Amino acid sequence: MNIIQGAVHFVANNKLTFEKGPMPIKPYPSAANQVGHKNKLYPQPSMEEILPKLETPAVKVRIADLLSRYPEPQGALLEVLWVIQEVLGWVPRESIRWASKVCDCSPAHAYGVVTFYTMYKQVPTGRYLLQFCRNICCEQKGASGIIAYTEKALKIKTGETTPDGLFTIVQVECLGACGNAPVMLVNDEFATDVEGGKLTMRDGITLTPERVDKILKWCYDRSEKYEEEPVRDALGGTLVGHKGHPGAPGSSAKPQEMDYAPACPVLGLKAVAEKSGVTLTWKNAPEFTHLVVERADGSSWKKVGEPSVKDKEFIDPTGLAGMAYRMIATSGDRVAKPSTEEKAV
Ligand code: FES
């Protein structure tokens, strides 16, 4: 939804026209030729080299916390891989094997996950990974020029790392911030400007060569200030005892259980007044196990019937036009919220 809104915002704000006629189609560097993708070979550290970094007390606590949130250890695989990337800076082959052991799945499965998501780095990158969007909105607003400008400023090509190890440039697909096109990420932060010493992306502020210069300067200044890039919490605040685990309802400290989602209410209720009374129709859901029809009675509701879950309509013989109805569905032991109220017409 955000991407669609962003695209609409982009078109509306930029008064897009196509008077330039068809543009020549240039070949982009293919994903496989960029850093971090599976066709790139890189010397791999051994298990003995990575274990001392992964099996520290702090990492063990985080992994145990992640595993406790899922009914099956495999559910935590994506986050365990994030933790590896946070600790090692990338995801070497042996660490994938380690993750598969921790998450009780096959190494082939874990490898498939790492190679599917381009966010997992399969080779080390520079301290600042600059990801430029090259998708349609950004391209229309000059992404190629911005990328070329940055390549020239850093004297590297897309997919390369500067000799000082500070910057790597990659081109990626839509970053979901089309309203600010063209945009980039510096590591995992959106950046179209620097304000108050911070990377920012305010509404309508897009990348320009001057802003790219400001962003690069921010990176240089930071590399002088901190010998190493301060470790960010790659899971966005998913630490022991925290709430807000993505995808889980309520507290992240609780593992997901079967039937955690709210029960489905009756949808599409219609009430039509006829000579024989008021006929109600609705959309059945396969999980319904019990249905109740209620009619407004002053400020309260009165039960007028319990159609079977296979019924497609219900007639209230004493109903009249103008009377309000609602239905309440039950699925197993979960009672759904009442349907919308419908006045018989
Ligand atoms: S096209 Fe969507 S962020 Fe660039």
PDB file of C-alpha atoms and ligand atoms in Angstrom, residues 133 135-138 174-178 181 183, ligand 1:
ATOM      1  CA  CYS A 133      17.141   2.614  -6.343  1.00  0.00           C
ATOM      2  CA  ASN A 135      13.363   1.464 -10.489  1.00  0.00           C
ATOM      3  CA  ILE A 136      10.908   3.406 -12.592  1.00  0.00           C
ATOM      4  CA  CYS A 137      10.130   6.459 -10.420  1.00  0.00           C
ATOM      5  CA  CYS A 138      13.772   6.976  -9.434  1.00  0.00           C
ATOM      6  CA  CYS A 174      12.177  -0.089  -5.658  1.00  0.00           C
ATOM      7  CA  LEU A 175      12.952   0.889  -2.075  1.00  0.00           C
ATOM      8  CA  GLY A 176       9.329   1.819  -1.423  1.00  0.00           C
ATOM      9  CA  ALA A 177      10.075   5.531  -1.111  1.00  0.00           C
ATOM     10  CA  CYS A 178       9.049   6.571  -4.638  1.00  0.00           C
ATOM     11  CA  ALA A 181      12.645   9.620  -5.946  1.00  0.00           C
ATOM     12  CA  VAL A 183      16.489   7.786  -3.258  1.00  0.00           C
TER      13      VAL A 183
HETATM   14  S1  FES B   1      11.143   3.559  -7.664  1.00  0.00           S
HETATM   15 FE1  FES B   1      10.337   3.285  -5.702  1.00  0.00          FE
HETATM   16  S2  FES B   1      11.886   4.038  -4.427  1.00  0.00           S
HETATM   17 FE2  FES B   1      12.743   4.223  -6.379  1.00  0.00          FE
END
